[in-house]
Amino acid sequence: MKTSNEYYTFIKCQNSNDKFTTFLSTFKNPHYTTKFDSMWKHYIFTGTTLPQSGWKGHIACLPQDMKKVFKIVYNLLTEEECTFKVARSKEVYKALNDPHTSVTEANKFITFYPENDSKFRRIIKKLANTLSNFKAPTIFTDYQLPNYSPVQFRYGAFKELKKWDEVNKKFIDLMTLPNGTITEDNRDEEFKVPDSVTLPFFKSDSSWLEDTNELDNKNISKYNFISILSQKNKGDVYLANHKTKKVIIKSANPFVQNSITSSSAKQLLANESQFLTILQNSGTVPKLLDRFTVNKVDFNVTSYIDGVSLDAPIASKKKEEIIYALCDTVYKLHSRNIVIGDLTNSNFIFSNGTCYLIDLEYLSFTYQNKYREGYTPYYIPYNHSKTQLSQKEDIFSLAVSILAILIGNLPKYNSHDISNAIKALKREIYVASSIDTNNLELYLIVNYLLNLAKSDNLYAPEQIKNIQSKIKPLDKDILKRSKYSCHKLINILNYNQNKLIDKISNKNLLDKNDFQIKWWQSNEFGSQISPLSIQHGVIGVNCALGRPAIHNLNKLRNIIQNSLNFSYNDSYLFGSSGLLWELGYNYRKGTLTTKDFEKAINTIINSWNVTNTSIDFALGTAGKLYSLIFVLSLVKEGDMTVVKMKAKTLHDSLLKSVLNDQHASLSTTFDRINFAHGLAGTAYVLLMSALMFNDHKAFIVAKNKLKYIDNFLAQNLKCDSNFNNYMYFSWCEGISGIGDALVRAQSILNNKYKSIPLIYSCLIKNCLKLDGCWCHGRSSIINFLSDLFVRTNDTNVYHHIFMISLYEISTALNFKNNTLKFIDETGYLHTIDFGVGQVGIMKTIIDALSKKDRLFFLDTKQEQQLSQKFFSSSYKTK
């Protein structure tokens, strides 16, 4: 299950301003330049050139000390002419100090960058003295001065330097060592001195430096630690052995608290200990075995429960038993007048017929009237994140948890209040129950719980006792009544698309910066890719919105030149090949002459990297060739001979590579046969270029490769209900893309691929496990279905397009104003990008519901024309 991300608090606080921001504005120094980014206010000393890496310091503090600590540190750092940054607002500080924050980010209130070791040493010693009366939480990656000093430090990067890790699909932070070596700047490790680096202190400094070795303690030494199950700012969770039995050990770090009124990490663990004792004979929680403190860190030791976490993939045959057990546990707790407070799937384990609550930090009694501190997105709407805790809100969270078990993904909605959240969830239940008909009664339980949560009547725990008996036969009719029309969905989509177009037009964003800078912010990978690209750039967004990205072809050469320093700068998905589609769509509209069209295409081709050895669709030869086939199919026979010669060269190269079985291995699922990086994409493109160039040898090779893929899938496609790697179902690396290739080839070759029905069934069965995304998410499935429908006109296929589109819109629709905010693959962001964000999702659904061909692919007419020409020629030859 893809749950909401631990960095959600960082998203909510970005670009925030509050009283602390105003307080910062009163500190001015003529020798400093200040600037804001989304999280920090930077104070840059004028004229200083910082090295790429070095010894840098951090200051942590308690919430009540923010202003006092900043004033002291500001005065000292400006006196030392040192560049630094500080959390821009109290909201940012609260996110950084949240008990649930990742240890790699936590507690960094101020960061300072001395340009040499001597200045670093001097500042550290001064800060140690001036802040000696303050206490602070530990920064995981740093060395903290003794007695929980606010002053902490590490060796690391001053300026951003990254590289893309193709295997793990993430960026790696880099730093430069004093000897010039570039190495990883690992923020997932505790403090250590890198190789070839020495601590910049003298022997005389040892009076305030301590050995970093862990203290030996009899309470800890009696446990054999096996593994770390979780690491958060509040503390760690360990699996350990005590004598012959496994145990769970939780720790609570001192001084971790993000506001004066919130509970500290130690208070949360103490609350858990209290309720473990109260509930020790209830059969709903682990046994508390031990509790002790070492060096101000508190520890709880509980019994180990061997079972299945409720946020793990769950087999269909186990779902009913687990759901009833979960309801029974909630009933038992509620009947004791307990409010759970943070009821989520990850807080329960199922074992031997019982769901055990394993996280009790936020439990309270109903009569305590406590306010919510623990907030996990989507388990309760955001407007309720600070409300008084209630059992009725637990019921809403219980409904979400059960729906998550049923669909294999956390259900989403675009609402801050329970009433509209329930509207969205009921639509999602309607779709899910129509796909998963075997579990209708379980969806009715979700519906029943949502009705309880929104009811004006008082809630009583008896209402969920033996919950299966509460479902009446007539309730089954509720989920059979469709109130949703295709016409209404298209109107909502068009309204939102036009709003986005108006926003762009009003800001004159289409002419901005000649594509050097995008007008929106992409995810981390997208920010490193050419702003031209289909996936993350203006070509993808503006073509999807039907607005030209290029207004002046005289600027084309400069536009391309500005993109050459980016990775994959000439590729279909990430580079200048996308411009061919932009130009082609404009030419088709009649806004370009054939002469200008050809000139522009040659400008693009001449910029391509001749040393690029990749052959795949997304990054290499196949994608560039496919883009040329697209533009050539738009012009008359005999036109663009130079372009056609280039395309023929690429065709010959691709044929040779496919014959030699050369395929990239950048993917994580179907490795060598997927569409973006494997055989499916190259074989489909080779088939199309064989048709264009009347190459019978290439035609046979492509046909055989596609048959091989079909046979491979027919034998190896696994579609278990508990399979949870979302890339398995995607366009780029999964069966949606492979299915696209086979559906298109099947239409051209007039044969039947036996794996297509298997792919279809598997995608429908698992479509709700994904979040929205053109490349990696649910839009991949809609595009597969759309490709299939426009070639078969199968009404059952269109029904599934409609139902999945309805589900997608339900996750994004604000019922108050009919605006859409589609959620991307992260589960909490709303990036604009065509490939991974809102525009791609919106365009996919509009075209699929309107029964149109998809964007950035040959349409059915173009494929048929190429096919007819090839087979007509073959017939004449015979």
Coordinates of C-alpha atoms in Angstrom, one line a residue, residues 327-789:
C327 CA -13.8 -3.6 13.7
D328 CA -13.9 -5.8 16.7
T329 CA -10.7 -4.3 18.2
V330 CA -12.0 -0.7 17.7
Y331 CA -15.3 -1.8 19.3
K332 CA -13.4 -3.1 22.4
L333 CA -11.4 0.1 22.7
H334 CA -14.4 2.3 22.2
S335 CA -16.5 0.4 24.7
R336 CA -13.8 1.3 27.3
N337 CA -14.4 5.0 26.5
I338 CA -11.1 5.2 24.7
V339 CA -10.4 7.4 21.6
I340 CA -7.6 6.0 19.4
G341 CA -6.8 9.4 18.0
D342 CA -4.6 8.3 15.1
L343 CA -6.2 5.3 13.6
T344 CA -4.2 4.2 10.6
N345 CA -3.4 0.9 8.9
S346 CA 0.2 1.0 9.9
N347 CA -0.7 1.1 13.6
F348 CA -2.3 -2.4 13.5
I349 CA -1.0 -5.9 13.1
F350 CA -3.2 -8.9 12.4
S351 CA -2.2 -12.2 14.1
N352 CA -4.2 -15.4 14.9
G353 CA -7.6 -13.8 14.3
T354 CA -6.9 -10.6 16.2
C355 CA -6.0 -7.1 15.1
Y356 CA -3.6 -5.7 17.7
L357 CA -3.1 -1.9 18.1
I358 CA 0.7 -1.4 18.3
D359 CA 0.9 2.4 18.4
L360 CA -0.8 3.9 21.5
E361 CA 0.9 7.3 21.6
Y362 CA -2.3 9.3 21.0
L363 CA -4.9 7.2 23.0
S364 CA -7.0 9.1 25.4
F365 CA -10.3 8.7 27.3
T366 CA -13.4 10.4 26.0
Y367 CA -13.8 12.5 29.2
Q368 CA -10.3 14.0 28.8
N369 CA -11.5 16.1 25.8
K370 CA -8.0 16.1 24.3
Y371 CA -7.2 17.9 21.1
R372 CA -5.7 16.0 18.1
E373 CA -1.9 16.0 17.9
G374 CA -1.3 13.0 15.6
Y375 CA -2.4 13.7 12.1
T376 CA -2.0 11.3 9.1
P377 CA -3.3 12.7 5.8
Y378 CA -6.5 11.2 4.4
Y379 CA -7.3 9.2 7.6
I380 CA -9.0 12.4 8.8
P381 CA -9.6 15.6 6.8
Y382 CA -7.2 18.5 7.3
N383 CA -9.8 20.8 9.0
H384 CA -10.0 18.1 11.8
S385 CA -6.2 18.0 12.3
K386 CA -6.5 20.3 15.4
T387 CA -10.0 19.5 16.6
Q388 CA -11.1 17.8 19.8
L389 CA -10.6 14.0 19.6
S390 CA -13.8 11.9 19.2
Q391 CA -14.8 8.4 18.7
K392 CA -16.8 9.5 15.7
E393 CA -13.6 10.7 14.0
D394 CA -12.1 7.3 14.8
I395 CA -15.1 5.8 12.8
F396 CA -14.2 7.9 9.8
S397 CA -10.6 6.7 10.0
L398 CA -11.8 3.1 10.4
A399 CA -13.8 3.5 7.2
V400 CA -10.7 4.8 5.4
S401 CA -8.5 2.0 6.8
I402 CA -11.0 -0.7 5.6
L403 CA -11.3 0.9 2.1
A404 CA -7.5 1.0 2.0
I405 CA -7.3 -2.8 2.7
L406 CA -9.9 -3.5 0.0
I407 CA -8.3 -1.4 -2.8
G408 CA -4.7 -1.9 -1.8
N409 CA -4.0 1.8 -1.6
L410 CA -4.8 4.7 0.7
P411 CA -8.0 6.4 -0.7
K412 CA -7.6 10.1 -1.5
Y413 CA -9.9 13.1 -1.6
N414 CA -9.7 16.8 -2.1
S415 CA -11.6 18.1 0.9
H416 CA -10.8 19.6 4.2
D417 CA -14.1 18.6 5.9
I418 CA -15.6 15.3 6.7
S419 CA -18.9 15.9 4.8
N420 CA -17.3 16.4 1.4
A421 CA -14.6 13.8 2.1
I422 CA -17.4 11.3 2.6
K423 CA -19.0 12.4 -0.7
A424 CA -15.7 11.6 -2.5
L425 CA -15.2 8.3 -0.7
K426 CA -18.7 7.1 -1.5
R427 CA -18.0 7.7 -5.2
E428 CA -14.8 5.7 -4.8
I429 CA -16.7 2.9 -3.1
Y430 CA -19.2 2.8 -6.0
V431 CA -16.3 2.3 -8.5
A432 CA -14.4 -0.1 -6.3
S433 CA -17.4 -2.3 -5.6
S434 CA -18.2 -2.5 -9.3
I435 CA -14.7 -3.7 -10.1
D436 CA -14.3 -6.0 -7.0
T437 CA -17.8 -7.6 -7.0
N438 CA -16.7 -10.4 -4.7
N439 CA -16.3 -8.1 -1.7
L440 CA -19.6 -6.1 -2.0
E441 CA -20.5 -6.7 1.6
L442 CA -17.2 -5.3 2.8
Y443 CA -17.7 -2.2 0.8
L444 CA -21.2 -1.8 2.3
I445 CA -19.5 -1.9 5.8
V446 CA -17.3 1.1 4.7
N447 CA -20.5 2.8 3.5
Y448 CA -22.2 2.1 6.8
L449 CA -19.2 3.5 8.8
L450 CA -19.2 6.7 6.7
N451 CA -22.9 7.1 7.4
L452 CA -22.1 6.8 11.2
A453 CA -19.3 9.3 10.9
K454 CA -21.5 12.0 9.3
S455 CA -24.6 11.3 11.3
D456 CA -25.9 14.0 13.6
N457 CA -27.0 11.3 16.1
L458 CA -24.8 10.4 19.1
Y459 CA -22.4 7.5 18.4
A460 CA -22.4 4.4 20.6
P461 CA -19.8 1.6 20.4
E462 CA -22.6 -0.9 20.1
Q463 CA -23.2 0.4 16.6
I464 CA -20.0 -1.4 15.4
K465 CA -20.3 -4.6 17.5
N466 CA -20.6 -7.6 15.2
I467 CA -20.6 -5.2 12.4
Q468 CA -21.5 -7.8 9.7
S469 CA -25.0 -8.1 11.2
K470 CA -25.6 -4.4 10.6
I471 CA -25.7 -4.7 6.8
K472 CA -29.2 -5.1 5.5
P473 CA -30.0 -6.9 2.2
L474 CA -31.5 -3.7 0.8
D475 CA -28.2 -1.9 1.3
K476 CA -26.8 -3.8 -1.6
D477 CA -28.9 -1.7 -4.0
I478 CA -27.1 1.5 -2.9
L479 CA -24.0 0.7 -4.8
K480 CA -25.8 -0.4 -7.9
R481 CA -27.4 3.0 -8.6
S482 CA -25.2 5.1 -11.0
K483 CA -25.7 8.9 -10.6
Y484 CA -22.7 9.8 -12.7
S485 CA -22.7 10.7 -16.4
C486 CA -19.9 10.9 -18.8
H487 CA -21.1 14.3 -20.0
K488 CA -20.9 15.8 -16.5
L489 CA -17.3 14.4 -16.0
I490 CA -16.2 16.0 -19.3
N491 CA -17.7 19.3 -18.4
I492 CA -15.9 19.3 -15.0
L493 CA -12.6 18.5 -16.8
N494 CA -13.1 21.1 -19.5
Y495 CA -13.9 23.8 -16.9
N496 CA -10.7 23.0 -15.0
Q497 CA -8.6 22.9 -18.2
N498 CA -9.9 26.3 -19.2
K499 CA -9.1 27.7 -15.8
L500 CA -5.5 26.5 -16.1
I501 CA -5.3 28.0 -19.7
D502 CA -6.6 31.3 -18.4
K503 CA -4.1 31.3 -15.6
I504 CA -1.3 30.8 -18.1
S505 CA -2.6 33.4 -20.6
N506 CA -3.1 36.1 -17.9
K507 CA 0.5 35.8 -16.7
N508 CA 1.9 35.7 -20.3
L509 CA 3.7 32.6 -19.3
L510 CA 3.8 31.0 -22.8
D511 CA 6.4 33.5 -24.0
K512 CA 8.5 33.4 -20.9
N513 CA 12.3 32.8 -21.0
D514 CA 12.5 30.9 -24.3
F515 CA 12.1 27.6 -22.3
Q516 CA 15.1 28.3 -20.1
I517 CA 12.9 28.3 -17.0
K518 CA 9.5 26.6 -16.4
W519 CA 6.7 28.6 -14.8
W520 CA 6.0 25.8 -12.4
Q521 CA 8.0 23.7 -10.0
S522 CA 8.6 20.0 -10.9
N523 CA 9.6 17.2 -8.6
E524 CA 13.3 16.6 -7.9
F525 CA 14.0 14.6 -11.0
G526 CA 11.9 16.9 -13.2
S527 CA 13.9 19.9 -12.1
Q528 CA 17.1 18.3 -13.5
I529 CA 15.5 17.6 -16.9
S530 CA 15.2 20.0 -19.9
P531 CA 12.4 22.5 -19.6
L532 CA 11.5 21.6 -23.2
S533 CA 10.5 18.0 -22.4
I534 CA 7.3 16.1 -22.8
Q535 CA 7.6 14.5 -19.4
H536 CA 8.5 17.5 -17.2
G537 CA 8.5 20.5 -19.5
V538 CA 6.6 23.1 -21.5
I539 CA 6.1 20.9 -24.6
G540 CA 4.1 18.3 -22.6
V541 CA 2.0 20.9 -20.7
N542 CA 1.3 23.3 -23.5
C543 CA 0.5 20.6 -26.1
A544 CA -1.9 19.0 -23.6
L545 CA -3.6 22.4 -23.1
G546 CA -3.8 23.0 -26.8
R547 CA -1.6 26.1 -26.6
P548 CA 1.6 26.5 -28.7
A549 CA 4.9 26.6 -26.8
I550 CA 6.9 28.1 -29.7
H551 CA 5.7 31.4 -31.1
N552 CA 8.8 32.4 -33.0
L553 CA 10.7 29.8 -35.0
N554 CA 13.7 32.2 -35.3
K555 CA 14.4 31.5 -31.6
L556 CA 14.3 27.7 -32.2
R557 CA 18.1 27.3 -32.4
N558 CA 18.7 29.2 -29.2
I559 CA 15.9 27.3 -27.4
I560 CA 17.6 24.0 -28.3
Q561 CA 21.0 25.4 -27.4
N562 CA 19.7 26.3 -23.9
S563 CA 18.7 22.6 -23.3
L564 CA 21.9 20.9 -24.4
N565 CA 23.4 20.8 -20.9
F566 CA 20.5 18.6 -19.5
S567 CA 20.6 14.8 -19.4
Y568 CA 18.8 13.0 -22.3
N569 CA 18.6 16.4 -24.0
D570 CA 17.6 15.0 -27.4
S571 CA 15.3 12.2 -26.3
Y572 CA 11.6 11.6 -26.9
L573 CA 10.6 11.8 -23.2
F574 CA 13.0 14.3 -21.8
G575 CA 14.5 16.3 -24.7
S576 CA 14.2 18.1 -28.0
S577 CA 12.5 15.2 -29.9
G578 CA 9.4 16.4 -28.1
L579 CA 9.6 19.6 -30.2
L580 CA 8.8 17.5 -33.3
W581 CA 5.4 16.7 -31.8
E582 CA 4.8 20.4 -30.9
L583 CA 5.7 21.4 -34.5
G584 CA 3.7 18.6 -36.0
Y585 CA 0.5 19.5 -34.1
N586 CA 1.0 23.1 -35.3
Y587 CA 1.6 22.0 -38.9
R588 CA -1.6 19.9 -38.8
K589 CA -3.6 23.0 -37.7
G590 CA -2.2 24.9 -40.6
T591 CA -0.1 27.4 -38.6
L592 CA 3.2 26.3 -40.3
T593 CA 4.1 26.2 -44.0
T594 CA 5.8 23.0 -45.2
K595 CA 9.0 24.9 -45.8
D596 CA 9.1 26.3 -42.3
F597 CA 8.1 22.9 -40.9
E598 CA 11.0 21.1 -42.7
K599 CA 13.5 23.8 -41.7
A600 CA 12.6 23.6 -38.1
I601 CA 12.7 19.8 -38.1
N602 CA 16.2 19.8 -39.6
T603 CA 17.3 22.3 -37.0
I604 CA 16.2 19.9 -34.3
I605 CA 17.8 16.8 -36.0
N606 CA 21.1 18.6 -36.4
S607 CA 21.3 19.2 -32.7
W608 CA 21.0 15.6 -31.8
N609 CA 23.8 13.8 -29.9
V610 CA 25.4 11.4 -32.4
T611 CA 27.3 9.6 -29.6
N612 CA 24.1 8.6 -27.8
T613 CA 24.1 4.8 -27.8
S614 CA 20.8 4.2 -26.1
I615 CA 18.2 2.6 -28.4
D616 CA 15.1 2.6 -26.2
F617 CA 11.9 4.5 -26.7
A618 CA 12.1 7.0 -23.9
L619 CA 15.8 8.0 -24.1
G620 CA 17.2 6.8 -27.4
T621 CA 17.0 5.9 -31.1
A622 CA 13.5 4.4 -31.0
G623 CA 11.9 7.5 -29.6
K624 CA 13.6 9.8 -32.0
L625 CA 12.7 7.6 -35.0
Y626 CA 9.1 7.4 -33.8
S627 CA 9.0 11.2 -33.6
L628 CA 10.3 11.5 -37.2
I629 CA 7.7 8.9 -38.4
F630 CA 5.0 11.2 -36.8
V631 CA 6.1 14.3 -38.7
L632 CA 6.8 12.5 -42.0
S633 CA 3.2 11.0 -41.9
L634 CA 1.9 14.5 -41.9
V635 CA 3.4 15.6 -45.3
K636 CA 3.0 14.5 -48.9
E637 CA 5.0 11.7 -50.4
G638 CA 8.2 13.1 -51.8
D639 CA 8.5 16.0 -49.3
M640 CA 11.2 16.3 -46.7
T641 CA 13.7 13.9 -48.4
V642 CA 16.5 14.9 -46.0
V643 CA 14.3 14.2 -43.0
K644 CA 13.3 10.9 -44.4
M645 CA 17.0 10.0 -45.0
K646 CA 17.7 10.7 -41.4
A647 CA 14.8 8.6 -40.3
K648 CA 16.0 5.7 -42.6
T649 CA 19.4 5.9 -40.9
L650 CA 17.8 5.6 -37.5
H651 CA 15.6 2.8 -38.8
D652 CA 18.7 0.8 -40.0
S653 CA 20.4 1.4 -36.7
L654 CA 17.4 0.3 -34.7
L655 CA 17.0 -2.9 -36.8
K656 CA 20.6 -3.8 -36.2
S657 CA 20.3 -3.2 -32.4
V658 CA 17.1 -5.3 -32.1
L659 CA 18.7 -8.1 -34.1
N660 CA 21.6 -8.0 -31.6
D661 CA 19.2 -7.9 -28.6
Q662 CA 20.6 -4.7 -27.3
H663 CA 18.3 -3.2 -24.7
A664 CA 18.6 -0.9 -21.8
S665 CA 18.2 -2.2 -18.3
L666 CA 17.1 0.9 -16.5
S667 CA 13.8 -0.5 -15.3
T668 CA 12.6 -2.1 -12.2
T669 CA 9.8 -4.5 -13.4
F670 CA 9.8 -6.1 -16.8
D671 CA 13.4 -5.0 -17.4
R672 CA 14.1 -5.9 -21.0
I673 CA 10.6 -6.1 -22.5
N674 CA 8.9 -2.9 -21.2
F675 CA 7.8 0.0 -23.4
A676 CA 10.0 2.9 -22.3
H677 CA 13.3 1.1 -21.9
G678 CA 12.9 -2.3 -23.4
L679 CA 11.8 -4.5 -26.3
A680 CA 8.1 -3.6 -26.5
G681 CA 8.8 0.0 -27.3
T682 CA 11.6 -0.7 -29.8
A683 CA 9.7 -3.6 -31.5
Y684 CA 6.6 -1.4 -31.9
V685 CA 8.6 1.5 -33.4
L686 CA 10.5 -1.0 -35.7
L687 CA 7.2 -2.3 -36.9
M688 CA 6.0 1.3 -37.8
S689 CA 9.3 2.2 -39.5
A690 CA 9.2 -1.1 -41.4
L691 CA 5.8 0.0 -42.7
M692 CA 7.1 3.4 -43.6
F693 CA 10.2 2.2 -45.4
N694 CA 8.6 -0.9 -46.9
D695 CA 11.3 -3.0 -45.2
H696 CA 10.1 -6.6 -45.1
K697 CA 13.0 -7.9 -43.2
A698 CA 12.4 -5.4 -40.4
F699 CA 8.7 -6.2 -40.5
I700 CA 9.4 -9.9 -39.9
V701 CA 11.9 -9.1 -37.1
A702 CA 9.4 -6.7 -35.4
K703 CA 6.5 -9.2 -35.8
N704 CA 8.6 -12.0 -34.3
K705 CA 9.8 -9.9 -31.3
L706 CA 6.2 -8.9 -30.6
K707 CA 5.1 -12.5 -30.7
Y708 CA 7.9 -13.4 -28.3
I709 CA 6.6 -10.7 -25.9
D710 CA 3.1 -12.0 -26.2
N711 CA 4.2 -15.6 -25.4
F712 CA 6.4 -14.4 -22.5
L713 CA 3.5 -12.6 -20.9
A714 CA 1.0 -15.4 -21.5
Q715 CA 3.4 -17.7 -19.6
N716 CA 4.7 -15.3 -16.9
L717 CA 2.2 -12.6 -16.2
K718 CA 1.3 -12.8 -12.5
C719 CA -1.6 -10.8 -11.2
D720 CA -1.9 -11.7 -7.6
S721 CA -4.2 -9.4 -5.6
N722 CA -1.5 -8.8 -3.0
F723 CA 1.1 -7.7 -5.6
N724 CA 2.0 -4.1 -4.8
N725 CA 4.7 -2.7 -7.0
Y726 CA 2.9 0.0 -8.8
M727 CA 5.5 0.1 -11.6
Y728 CA 4.4 -3.4 -12.5
F729 CA 1.2 -1.8 -14.0
S730 CA 2.7 1.4 -15.5
W731 CA 3.2 2.6 -19.1
C732 CA 6.9 3.1 -18.9
E733 CA 8.0 -0.1 -17.1
G734 CA 5.0 -2.3 -16.7
I735 CA 2.2 -4.1 -18.5
S736 CA 0.2 -1.0 -19.5
G737 CA 3.0 0.0 -21.9
I738 CA 3.6 -3.5 -23.1
G739 CA -0.1 -3.8 -23.7
D740 CA -0.1 -0.6 -25.7
A741 CA 2.5 -2.0 -28.0
L742 CA 0.6 -5.3 -28.5
V743 CA -2.8 -3.6 -29.0
R744 CA -1.4 -1.3 -31.7
A745 CA 0.5 -4.1 -33.4
Q746 CA -2.6 -6.4 -33.2
S747 CA -4.7 -3.8 -35.0
I748 CA -2.0 -3.4 -37.8
L749 CA -1.3 -7.1 -38.2
N750 CA -4.9 -8.3 -37.8
N751 CA -3.9 -11.1 -35.5
K752 CA -4.8 -11.9 -31.9
Y753 CA -2.3 -11.7 -29.0
K754 CA -3.4 -14.1 -26.3
S755 CA -1.8 -12.0 -23.5
I756 CA -4.0 -8.9 -24.2
P757 CA -7.0 -10.3 -22.3
L758 CA -4.7 -11.2 -19.4
I759 CA -3.2 -7.7 -19.3
Y760 CA -6.7 -6.2 -19.5
S761 CA -8.0 -8.3 -16.6
C762 CA -4.9 -7.7 -14.5
L763 CA -5.0 -3.9 -15.0
I764 CA -8.7 -3.6 -14.1
K765 CA -8.2 -5.8 -11.0
N766 CA -5.4 -3.6 -9.8
C767 CA -6.2 -0.2 -11.2
L768 CA -7.0 1.4 -7.8
K769 CA -3.7 0.4 -6.2
L770 CA -2.0 3.2 -8.2
D771 CA -2.2 7.0 -7.8
G772 CA -2.7 9.3 -10.7
C773 CA 0.2 9.7 -13.2
W774 CA 0.5 9.5 -17.0
C775 CA 3.8 7.7 -17.0
H776 CA 3.7 5.6 -13.8
G777 CA 0.2 5.7 -12.5
R778 CA -3.5 5.1 -13.2
S779 CA -3.5 7.2 -16.3
S780 CA -1.2 4.5 -17.8
I781 CA -4.1 2.1 -17.5
I782 CA -6.6 4.6 -18.9
N783 CA -4.3 5.1 -21.9
F784 CA -4.1 1.3 -22.5
L785 CA -7.9 1.1 -22.4
S786 CA -8.2 4.1 -24.7
D787 CA -5.8 2.5 -27.2
L788 CA -7.8 -0.7 -27.1
F789 CA -11.2 1.0 -27.4

